[in-house]
Amino acid sequence: MSRRPRVAVLGGGFLGLNVARELLGHGYEVTVLEAGARPGGVSVSRELGGRTVDRFYHTILPTDSALLRLVDELGLGPKLAWRRTKSGFFQDGRIHSVSTPLELLRFPVLSFPERVRLGLAVFRAQRLGDWRSIEGETCESWLTRICGRSIYEKMWAPLLRAKLGDAAPRVSATFIWATIHRLQAGTRDDSGLAKDLSPGMMGYLRGGYQGLIDALVADVERRGGVVRTNATITSLDSEATLGTDAFPGARGVQRPDPVTHDGGPPEGGAAGPWRIEILGSTNASLEFDVVVSTLPPKVLARLAQGETLRGLGGDVEGLGVVCEILLLDRPLTEFYILNLGDPALPFTGIIESTHLAPDGEFGGASVVYLPRYLAPGDVWAEFGDDEVSLRFRQSLRTVFPEFDDAWILESAVERAPFVQPIHTTDYRERMPETCPAPGLWVASSAQIHPWPVHNNQILRRAQLVAGEIVASQAS
Ligand SMILES: Cc1cc2nc3c(=O)[nH]c(=O)nc-3n(C[C@H](O)[C@H](O)[C@H](O)COP(=O)(O)OP(=O)(O)OC[C@H]3O[C@@H](n4cnc5c(N)ncnc54)[C@H](O)[C@@H]3O)c2cc1C
């Protein structure tokens, strides 16, 4: 090979930056193309009332082994602060603490026999190793089977509704199974970094998640990568017949029929080059030997519409989010997370990051997030910021009747169009393939299944896809 393969990574969120970092480590020439004015996607921090707060709340769990290793490699270990956080549950006008097994045993929303049944069901779910056995079953069917209808109606149904909106009835039981397994934090750590951390501990990066993004970008650039911002990709095309010096085997060869492949790279490895049109400060047409998309699947499917490709994940349904951040002059609760058992409330939960961050992080103020996850068709996606704020604050008074707008020092509404795939019972048939065409690779949160999407999984995805690219070039 006469020169290093030129790789374009589409999207400069946590996933794109990590794909770039991994490939640079293997000697590739990498350019990250990011539409936003700065890299980091949903993982960045922002200014609010003179404080630095995360755009969306982010916590690190003791079981996030890959992520903890990255934090360490980037020299951010000393910035990581651990705290035991509390969880609450709001129902029938009252807030109940559900932070310890004892409190759960006393949880008054359920009768004593129901609490015992719930405990046994959760134990059973933890012991279930093969999630495939429940993949085709909905949450409602499975939870009703293992907990009974009454517990389902009182506890699970409002939680599922709050998180998944109208998509809840279609979601696979693996969603609850995987969430229960993730929350077993601290018991299955294999990183060697967090052995002293017990379940219930949560980690926060002092100064916000931005520190991690900044360190990642600096590392990508130190390894010779280029991060191009204000670069919105508007189309993606292949010109396999041109061939390239990097892949002489592809010269003059028609790109193979772009059919779907069974997981592995298509025969012939990479063809190319791929031409990418970007709209930004400098409209340009760029050529790369390898393209790795980290864009939401529907965006990728739209960009590559000139290519009759299957396997891009165009059928994946996703949840978006609209989230109000409130900077308050006083704490709202004692809980990091307050779960909501009242289906009339429009937000998914109340997250008070002050209880996760070290004391003094927000200069005496309290930071509260009110997220609403948006299933396809949710009318809240159409509401402007003022309407979102108005409705959220009215509803906040249902939980805290004494809440007064005068407590608000500053506020902001943040949105993201695709934050996680909806794991329907047929989800694996919709998942994007890793390599839908020669030279085109997909690394996406839509490939994370059955696990919930969080940055430890995102990082592992980046490592896996980068590893497959390297292996395909070597063969
Ligand atoms: C409310 C919320 C809470 C969360 N809490 C946690 C948590 O506590 N712990 C945790 O580990 N994880 C958490 N996460 C998950 C985590 O932040 C995300 O899963 C992860 O950062 C996704 O990274 P990404 O790169 O796949 O996506 P994104 O961050 O969305 O990045 C995609 C990038 O692609 C760019 N892009 C889109 N279209 C184009 C285009 N046409 N051209 C060029 N660029 C384009 C976007 O601008 C964006 O920067 C949370 C996420 C949210 C939304």
Coordinates of C-alpha atoms and ligand atoms in Angstrom, one line a residue:
M1 CA 0.0 0.0 0.0
S2 CA 1.6 3.3 -1.1
R3 CA -0.1 5.6 1.4
R4 CA -2.1 5.5 4.5
P5 CA -5.8 4.9 4.0
R6 CA -7.8 8.1 4.2
V7 CA -10.7 7.7 6.6
A8 CA -13.7 10.0 7.1
V9 CA -15.5 9.7 10.3
L10 CA -19.0 11.1 10.0
G11 CA -20.2 12.8 13.2
G12 CA -18.0 14.1 16.0
G13 CA -19.9 13.0 19.0
F14 CA -18.4 10.6 21.7
L15 CA -18.7 7.7 19.2
G16 CA -17.0 9.5 16.3
L17 CA -14.2 10.8 18.3
N18 CA -13.4 7.4 19.8
V19 CA -13.6 5.7 16.4
A20 CA -11.1 8.3 15.2
R21 CA -8.8 7.8 18.2
E22 CA -8.8 4.0 17.7
L23 CA -8.0 4.2 13.9
L24 CA -5.3 6.8 14.4
G25 CA -3.7 4.3 16.8
H26 CA -3.5 1.9 13.9
G27 CA -1.8 4.5 11.6
Y28 CA -4.8 5.6 9.5
E29 CA -5.2 9.2 8.2
V30 CA -8.4 10.3 9.9
T31 CA -10.7 13.3 9.4
V32 CA -13.7 13.8 11.6
L33 CA -16.6 15.7 9.9
E34 CA -18.9 17.3 12.5
A35 CA -22.0 19.5 11.6
G36 CA -21.9 21.4 14.9
A37 CA -19.8 24.4 15.8
R38 CA -17.9 22.1 18.3
P39 CA -17.4 18.4 18.6
G40 CA -18.9 16.3 21.4
G41 CA -22.6 16.0 20.4
V42 CA -24.9 15.3 23.3
S43 CA -21.9 14.8 25.7
V44 CA -20.7 18.4 25.9
S45 CA -21.2 20.9 28.7
R46 CA -22.6 24.4 28.4
E47 CA -22.7 27.7 30.3
L48 CA -25.7 28.4 32.4
G49 CA -25.9 31.4 34.8
G50 CA -22.1 31.6 35.0
R51 CA -21.7 27.9 35.8
T52 CA -20.6 25.0 33.6
V53 CA -23.3 22.3 33.4
D54 CA -23.6 19.3 31.2
R55 CA -26.0 19.8 28.3
F56 CA -27.6 16.5 29.3
Y57 CA -26.9 14.8 32.7
H58 CA -24.1 12.3 32.6
T59 CA -23.1 9.8 35.2
I60 CA -20.4 7.1 35.2
L61 CA -21.0 3.7 36.9
P62 CA -18.3 1.6 38.6
T63 CA -19.1 -1.1 35.9
D64 CA -18.2 1.2 33.1
S65 CA -14.9 -0.5 32.7
A66 CA -13.9 0.7 29.2
L67 CA -14.9 4.2 30.0
L68 CA -13.0 4.2 33.2
R69 CA -9.9 3.0 31.4
L70 CA -10.3 5.8 28.8
V71 CA -10.7 8.4 31.6
D72 CA -7.5 7.1 33.1
E73 CA -5.6 7.0 29.7
L74 CA -6.5 10.6 29.1
G75 CA -5.2 11.6 32.5
L76 CA -8.6 12.5 33.9
G77 CA -8.6 10.1 36.8
P78 CA -8.0 12.8 39.5
K79 CA -11.1 14.6 38.2
L80 CA -13.4 11.7 38.8
A81 CA -15.5 12.0 42.0
W82 CA -17.6 9.2 43.4
R83 CA -20.7 9.6 45.5
R84 CA -23.5 7.4 46.8
T85 CA -26.7 8.8 45.4
K86 CA -30.3 8.4 46.4
S87 CA -33.3 7.5 44.3
G88 CA -36.9 8.4 44.9
F89 CA -40.3 7.4 43.6
F90 CA -43.2 9.9 43.3
Q91 CA -46.7 8.4 43.4
D92 CA -50.1 9.4 44.8
G93 CA -48.8 12.9 45.8
R94 CA -46.0 11.5 47.9
I95 CA -42.2 11.0 47.4
H96 CA -40.8 7.8 48.7
S97 CA -37.1 7.0 49.0
V98 CA -36.1 3.8 47.3
S99 CA -32.4 4.0 47.7
T100 CA -31.7 0.9 49.8
P101 CA -33.0 -2.7 49.7
L102 CA -34.6 -2.0 53.1
E103 CA -36.4 1.1 51.7
L104 CA -37.6 -1.0 48.8
L105 CA -38.9 -3.6 51.2
R106 CA -40.9 -0.8 52.9
F107 CA -42.1 0.8 49.6
P108 CA -45.7 1.7 50.6
V109 CA -47.0 1.9 47.0
L110 CA -47.0 -1.9 47.0
S111 CA -48.6 -4.3 49.6
F112 CA -46.2 -6.5 51.6
P113 CA -46.8 -9.6 49.4
E114 CA -46.3 -7.5 46.3
R115 CA -43.0 -6.2 47.6
V116 CA -41.8 -9.7 48.2
R117 CA -43.0 -10.8 44.7
L118 CA -41.2 -7.8 43.2
G119 CA -38.0 -8.6 45.0
L120 CA -38.2 -12.2 43.8
A121 CA -38.9 -11.1 40.2
V122 CA -35.9 -8.7 40.2
F123 CA -33.8 -11.6 41.5
R124 CA -35.1 -13.8 38.8
A125 CA -34.4 -11.2 36.2
Q126 CA -30.8 -10.8 37.5
R127 CA -30.3 -14.6 37.3
L128 CA -31.6 -14.8 33.7
G129 CA -28.5 -15.1 31.6
D130 CA -30.0 -15.7 28.1
W131 CA -31.9 -12.6 27.1
R132 CA -32.8 -14.1 23.7
S133 CA -35.4 -16.3 25.5
I134 CA -37.5 -13.1 26.2
E135 CA -36.6 -11.0 23.2
G136 CA -39.8 -11.7 21.3
E137 CA -42.0 -10.8 24.4
T138 CA -43.1 -7.3 25.2
C139 CA -42.2 -5.7 28.5
E140 CA -45.9 -5.8 29.5
S141 CA -46.2 -9.5 28.8
W142 CA -43.0 -10.4 30.6
L143 CA -43.4 -8.2 33.6
T144 CA -47.0 -9.2 34.1
R145 CA -45.8 -12.8 34.0
I146 CA -43.1 -12.5 36.6
C147 CA -44.6 -9.7 38.8
G148 CA -48.3 -10.0 38.3
R149 CA -50.8 -7.4 36.8
S150 CA -51.1 -5.3 40.0
I151 CA -47.4 -4.5 40.4
Y152 CA -47.2 -3.9 36.6
E153 CA -50.0 -1.4 36.7
K154 CA -48.8 0.4 39.9
M155 CA -45.1 0.6 39.1
W156 CA -43.8 -0.6 35.7
A157 CA -46.5 0.8 33.4
P158 CA -46.0 4.5 34.5
L159 CA -42.2 4.1 34.3
L160 CA -42.4 2.6 30.8
R161 CA -44.8 5.2 29.7
A162 CA -42.6 8.0 31.0
K163 CA -39.5 6.6 29.2
L164 CA -40.9 5.3 26.0
G165 CA -44.2 7.2 25.4
D166 CA -46.4 5.6 22.7
A167 CA -43.7 3.2 21.8
A168 CA -43.9 1.4 25.2
P169 CA -46.3 -1.4 24.1
R170 CA -43.9 -2.4 21.3
V171 CA -40.8 -2.6 23.4
S172 CA -39.1 -5.9 24.1
A173 CA -38.7 -7.3 27.6
T174 CA -35.0 -7.2 27.1
F175 CA -35.2 -3.4 27.7
I176 CA -36.1 -4.0 31.4
W177 CA -33.8 -7.0 31.7
A178 CA -30.8 -5.0 30.5
T179 CA -31.7 -2.0 32.7
I180 CA -31.8 -4.2 35.7
H181 CA -28.4 -5.7 34.8
R182 CA -26.8 -2.3 34.3
L183 CA -28.0 -1.0 37.6
Q184 CA -26.3 -3.9 39.4
A185 CA -23.4 -1.6 39.4
G186 CA -20.2 -2.5 41.2
T187 CA -20.7 -6.2 41.4
R188 CA -19.1 -7.4 38.1
D189 CA -16.3 -4.9 37.6
D190 CA -13.4 -6.3 35.5
S191 CA -11.4 -3.1 35.1
G192 CA -9.3 -3.3 38.2
L193 CA -9.9 0.4 38.6
A194 CA -13.0 0.5 40.7
K195 CA -12.8 -2.5 43.0
D196 CA -13.4 -0.4 46.1
L197 CA -16.7 1.0 44.7
S198 CA -19.8 -0.6 46.0
P199 CA -23.2 -0.8 44.3
G200 CA -25.1 2.5 44.3
M201 CA -22.0 4.6 43.8
M202 CA -22.0 7.0 40.8
G203 CA -19.1 8.9 39.3
Y204 CA -19.0 12.5 38.1
L205 CA -16.2 14.3 36.2
R206 CA -15.4 17.6 38.0
G207 CA -15.8 20.5 35.6
G208 CA -18.4 18.5 33.6
Y209 CA -18.2 15.9 30.8
Q210 CA -16.7 18.6 28.6
G211 CA -13.3 17.7 30.2
L212 CA -13.5 14.3 28.6
I213 CA -14.5 15.6 25.2
D214 CA -11.7 18.2 25.3
A215 CA -9.2 15.6 26.2
L216 CA -10.4 13.2 23.5
V217 CA -10.2 16.0 20.8
A218 CA -6.7 16.9 22.0
D219 CA -5.6 13.3 21.8
V220 CA -7.1 12.8 18.3
E221 CA -5.2 15.9 17.1
R222 CA -2.0 14.9 18.9
R223 CA -2.2 11.5 17.0
G224 CA -2.4 13.5 13.7
G225 CA -6.2 13.5 13.2
V226 CA -8.2 16.4 11.9
V227 CA -11.5 17.4 13.5
R228 CA -13.5 19.6 11.1
T229 CA -16.5 21.4 12.6
N230 CA -19.3 23.3 10.9
A231 CA -19.1 20.5 8.3
T232 CA -22.6 19.2 7.6
I233 CA -22.6 16.2 5.3
T234 CA -25.2 16.5 2.7
S235 CA -24.6 13.4 0.5
L236 CA -22.5 10.3 0.4
D237 CA -21.6 8.5 -2.9
S238 CA -19.2 5.8 -4.0
E239 CA -17.1 5.8 -7.1
A240 CA -15.7 2.2 -7.0
T241 CA -14.7 2.2 -10.6
L242 CA -12.0 4.8 -10.0
G243 CA -10.0 2.7 -7.6
T244 CA -7.3 4.2 -5.4
D245 CA -3.7 3.9 -4.8
A246 CA -4.5 2.7 -1.3
F247 CA -6.6 -0.1 -2.6
P248 CA -5.2 -1.0 -6.0
G249 CA -7.3 -4.2 -6.0
A250 CA -10.3 -2.0 -6.5
R251 CA -9.0 -0.2 -9.5
G252 CA -11.3 -0.6 -12.5
V253 CA -13.5 -3.0 -10.6
Q254 CA -17.2 -2.5 -10.4
R255 CA -18.4 -2.3 -6.9
P256 CA -20.0 -5.6 -6.0
D257 CA -23.8 -5.7 -5.9
P258 CA -24.6 -3.7 -2.8
V259 CA -26.6 -6.4 -1.1
T260 CA -26.9 -7.0 2.6
H261 CA -24.2 -9.1 4.3
D262 CA -24.4 -11.3 7.3
G263 CA -22.6 -9.2 9.8
G264 CA -19.0 -9.5 8.4
P265 CA -17.3 -7.2 5.9
P266 CA -18.3 -7.8 2.3
E267 CA -16.0 -9.7 0.1
G268 CA -13.2 -7.6 -1.3
G269 CA -12.8 -5.5 1.8
A270 CA -12.7 -1.8 0.8
A271 CA -13.4 -0.4 -2.6
G272 CA -13.9 3.3 -2.9
P273 CA -13.3 6.1 -2.9
W274 CA -16.3 7.5 -1.2
R275 CA -17.2 11.1 -2.2
I276 CA -18.7 13.2 0.5
E277 CA -20.4 16.6 -0.1
I278 CA -20.2 18.9 2.9
L279 CA -22.1 22.1 3.5
G280 CA -20.3 24.4 5.9
S281 CA -17.9 27.3 6.1
T282 CA -16.3 25.8 2.9
N283 CA -18.7 23.9 0.7
A284 CA -16.6 21.0 -0.5
S285 CA -16.5 17.6 -2.1
L286 CA -14.1 15.3 -0.4
E287 CA -12.8 11.8 -1.2
F288 CA -11.9 9.1 1.2
D289 CA -11.0 5.4 1.0
V290 CA -13.0 4.4 4.0
V291 CA -16.1 6.1 5.5
V292 CA -17.2 5.3 9.0
S293 CA -20.7 6.7 9.8
T294 CA -21.7 7.5 13.4
L295 CA -24.7 9.4 12.3
P296 CA -28.3 8.5 13.3
P297 CA -29.4 5.6 11.0
K298 CA -32.2 7.6 9.3
V299 CA -29.8 10.5 8.6
L300 CA -27.3 8.0 7.0
A301 CA -30.0 6.3 5.0
R302 CA -31.0 9.7 3.6
L303 CA -27.5 10.8 2.8
A304 CA -26.7 7.6 1.0
Q305 CA -29.9 7.5 -1.0
G306 CA -28.0 7.4 -4.2
E307 CA -26.7 4.0 -3.1
T308 CA -29.3 1.2 -3.2
L309 CA -28.0 -0.2 0.0
R310 CA -29.7 -2.2 2.6
G311 CA -28.4 -2.6 6.1
L312 CA -28.1 1.1 6.9
G313 CA -30.7 0.9 9.7
G314 CA -33.2 3.2 7.9
D315 CA -36.1 1.3 9.7
V316 CA -34.7 1.9 13.2
E317 CA -37.1 3.9 15.3
G318 CA -35.4 6.2 17.8
L319 CA -36.1 8.2 20.8
G320 CA -35.3 11.9 20.8
V321 CA -35.3 14.1 23.9
V322 CA -36.3 17.6 24.9
C323 CA -34.9 18.6 28.3
E324 CA -35.1 21.7 30.4
I325 CA -32.2 22.5 32.7
L326 CA -33.1 24.6 35.7
L327 CA -30.4 26.4 37.8
L328 CA -32.2 26.9 41.2
D329 CA -31.2 28.9 44.2
R330 CA -32.0 25.9 46.5
P331 CA -32.1 22.1 46.3
L332 CA -35.4 20.6 45.1
T333 CA -35.0 17.1 46.6
E334 CA -32.5 14.9 48.3
F335 CA -32.4 12.5 45.3
Y336 CA -30.2 12.3 42.2
I337 CA -33.1 10.6 40.4
L338 CA -36.8 11.0 41.2
N339 CA -38.8 8.4 39.3
L340 CA -42.4 9.3 38.5
G341 CA -45.3 7.0 39.0
D342 CA -47.9 9.6 37.8
P343 CA -48.6 9.1 34.1
A344 CA -50.0 12.7 33.9
L345 CA -46.5 14.2 34.4
P346 CA -44.9 15.1 31.1
F347 CA -41.3 14.5 32.0
T348 CA -39.5 11.1 32.3
G349 CA -38.0 11.8 35.7
I350 CA -36.4 14.6 37.8
I351 CA -32.6 14.5 37.8
E352 CA -30.8 16.7 40.3
S353 CA -27.2 16.6 39.4
T354 CA -26.2 18.6 42.4
H355 CA -26.4 15.3 44.4
L356 CA -24.0 13.6 42.0
A357 CA -21.4 16.4 41.7
P358 CA -18.9 17.2 44.5
D359 CA -20.0 19.9 46.9
G360 CA -19.6 23.4 45.6
E361 CA -19.4 22.3 41.9
F362 CA -22.3 24.7 40.9
G363 CA -21.3 27.6 43.3
G364 CA -24.1 26.9 45.8
A365 CA -26.9 26.6 43.1
S366 CA -28.8 23.4 42.3
V367 CA -28.9 21.9 38.8
V368 CA -32.1 20.1 37.9
Y369 CA -32.9 18.3 34.6
L370 CA -36.4 17.7 33.3
P371 CA -36.1 15.3 30.3
R372 CA -38.9 14.1 28.1
Y373 CA -38.0 11.3 25.7
L374 CA -39.7 11.7 22.4
A375 CA -41.1 8.6 20.6
P376 CA -41.9 9.1 16.9
G377 CA -44.9 11.3 16.5
D378 CA -44.8 12.8 20.0
V379 CA -46.4 16.3 19.8
W380 CA -43.9 17.7 22.3
A381 CA -41.3 17.6 19.5
E382 CA -43.3 20.5 17.9
F383 CA -43.5 22.7 21.0
G384 CA -41.2 25.7 21.2
D385 CA -38.9 26.3 24.1
D386 CA -41.3 28.7 25.9
E387 CA -44.2 26.2 25.7
V388 CA -42.0 23.4 27.0
S389 CA -40.9 25.5 29.9
L390 CA -44.4 26.6 30.8
R391 CA -45.8 23.1 30.8
F392 CA -42.9 21.6 32.7
R393 CA -43.0 24.2 35.4
Q394 CA -46.8 23.8 35.9
S395 CA -46.3 20.0 36.2
L396 CA -43.4 20.5 38.6
R397 CA -45.9 22.0 41.0
T398 CA -47.8 18.7 41.1
V399 CA -44.7 17.1 42.7
F400 CA -43.6 20.2 44.6
P401 CA -46.6 22.4 45.3
E402 CA -44.4 25.0 47.0
F403 CA -42.2 25.4 43.8
D404 CA -41.9 29.0 42.8
D405 CA -40.5 30.4 39.6
A406 CA -38.6 32.9 41.7
W407 CA -36.2 30.0 42.7
I408 CA -35.0 29.8 39.1
L409 CA -31.7 31.6 38.6
E410 CA -31.4 30.6 34.9
S411 CA -32.8 28.0 32.6
A412 CA -32.4 26.5 29.1
V413 CA -34.1 24.0 26.9
E414 CA -31.9 21.4 25.1
R415 CA -32.9 19.0 22.4
A416 CA -31.4 16.0 20.6
P417 CA -33.1 14.2 17.7
F418 CA -31.8 10.7 18.2
V419 CA -30.6 9.5 21.6
Q420 CA -31.3 5.8 21.5
P421 CA -33.0 3.1 19.4
I422 CA -36.3 1.7 20.4
H423 CA -35.7 -2.0 21.1
T424 CA -38.9 -3.4 19.7
T425 CA -39.4 -7.2 19.8
D426 CA -38.1 -7.5 16.2
Y427 CA -35.3 -5.1 16.7
R428 CA -32.4 -7.3 15.6
E429 CA -33.9 -7.4 12.1
R430 CA -33.7 -3.6 11.8
M431 CA -30.2 -3.1 13.2
P432 CA -27.7 -1.4 10.9
E433 CA -24.9 -3.7 9.7
T434 CA -21.3 -3.0 10.5
C435 CA -20.2 -2.9 6.9
P436 CA -23.1 -2.5 4.5
A437 CA -20.9 -1.9 1.5
P438 CA -17.2 -2.0 0.6
G439 CA -15.4 0.9 2.3
L440 CA -18.6 2.0 4.2
W441 CA -18.7 1.2 7.8
V442 CA -21.3 1.9 10.4
A443 CA -20.7 2.5 14.1
S444 CA -23.9 3.4 15.8
S445 CA -25.8 3.5 19.1
A446 CA -28.4 1.7 17.0
Q447 CA -26.1 -1.4 17.1
I448 CA -26.2 -1.4 20.9
H449 CA -28.6 -4.2 21.9
P450 CA -30.0 -5.3 24.2
W451 CA -28.1 -2.9 26.5
P452 CA -29.2 0.6 27.3
V453 CA -27.2 3.2 25.3
H454 CA -24.5 4.9 27.5
N455 CA -21.0 6.0 26.9
N456 CA -19.3 2.8 28.1
Q457 CA -21.3 0.8 25.4
I458 CA -20.6 3.6 22.9
L459 CA -16.9 3.3 23.5
R460 CA -16.9 -0.4 23.2
R461 CA -18.8 -0.1 19.9
A462 CA -16.1 2.3 18.6
Q463 CA -13.4 -0.1 19.6
L464 CA -15.2 -3.1 18.0
V465 CA -15.9 -1.4 14.7
A466 CA -12.3 0.1 14.5
G467 CA -10.9 -3.4 15.2
E468 CA -13.1 -4.9 12.4
I469 CA -11.9 -2.2 9.9
V470 CA -8.2 -2.9 10.8
A471 CA -8.8 -6.6 10.5
S472 CA -10.5 -6.3 7.1
Q473 CA -7.6 -4.3 5.7
A474 CA -5.1 -6.7 7.0
S475 CA -6.8 -9.7 5.3
Ligands
LIG1 C1 -30.5 13.0 28.2 C2 -29.3 12.1 28.1 C3 -28.7 11.5 29.2 C4 -27.6 10.7 29.1 N1 -27.1 10.2 30.3 C5 -26.0 9.4 30.2 C6 -25.3 8.9 31.3 O1 -25.7 9.3 32.4 N2 -24.2 8.1 31.2 C7 -23.7 7.8 29.9 O2 -22.7 7.1 29.9 N3 -24.4 8.2 28.8 C8 -25.5 9.0 28.9 N4 -26.1 9.4 27.8 C9 -25.7 8.7 26.5 C10 -24.6 9.3 25.7 O3 -24.4 10.7 25.9 C11 -24.8 9.1 24.2 O4 -25.3 7.9 24.0 C12 -23.5 9.2 23.4 O5 -22.8 10.3 23.8 C13 -23.9 9.3 22.0 O6 -22.8 9.6 21.2 P1 -22.9 9.6 19.6 O7 -21.6 10.1 19.1 O8 -23.4 8.3 19.1 O9 -24.1 10.6 19.3 P2 -24.1 12.3 19.3 O10 -23.5 12.8 20.6 O11 -25.5 12.6 19.1 O12 -23.2 12.7 18.1 C14 -23.6 12.6 16.8 C15 -23.0 13.8 16.1 O13 -23.3 13.7 14.7 C16 -23.4 15.0 14.2 N5 -24.2 15.0 13.0 C17 -25.5 14.7 12.8 N6 -25.8 14.9 11.5 C18 -24.7 15.3 10.8 C19 -24.4 15.5 9.4 N7 -25.3 15.5 8.5 N8 -23.1 15.9 9.1 C20 -22.2 16.0 10.1 N9 -22.4 15.7 11.4 C21 -23.7 15.3 11.8 C22 -24.1 15.7 15.3 O14 -24.0 17.1 15.3 C23 -23.5 15.1 16.6 O15 -22.4 15.9 17.1 C24 -27.1 10.3 27.8 C25 -27.7 10.9 26.7 C26 -28.8 11.8 26.8 C27 -29.3 12.4 25.6

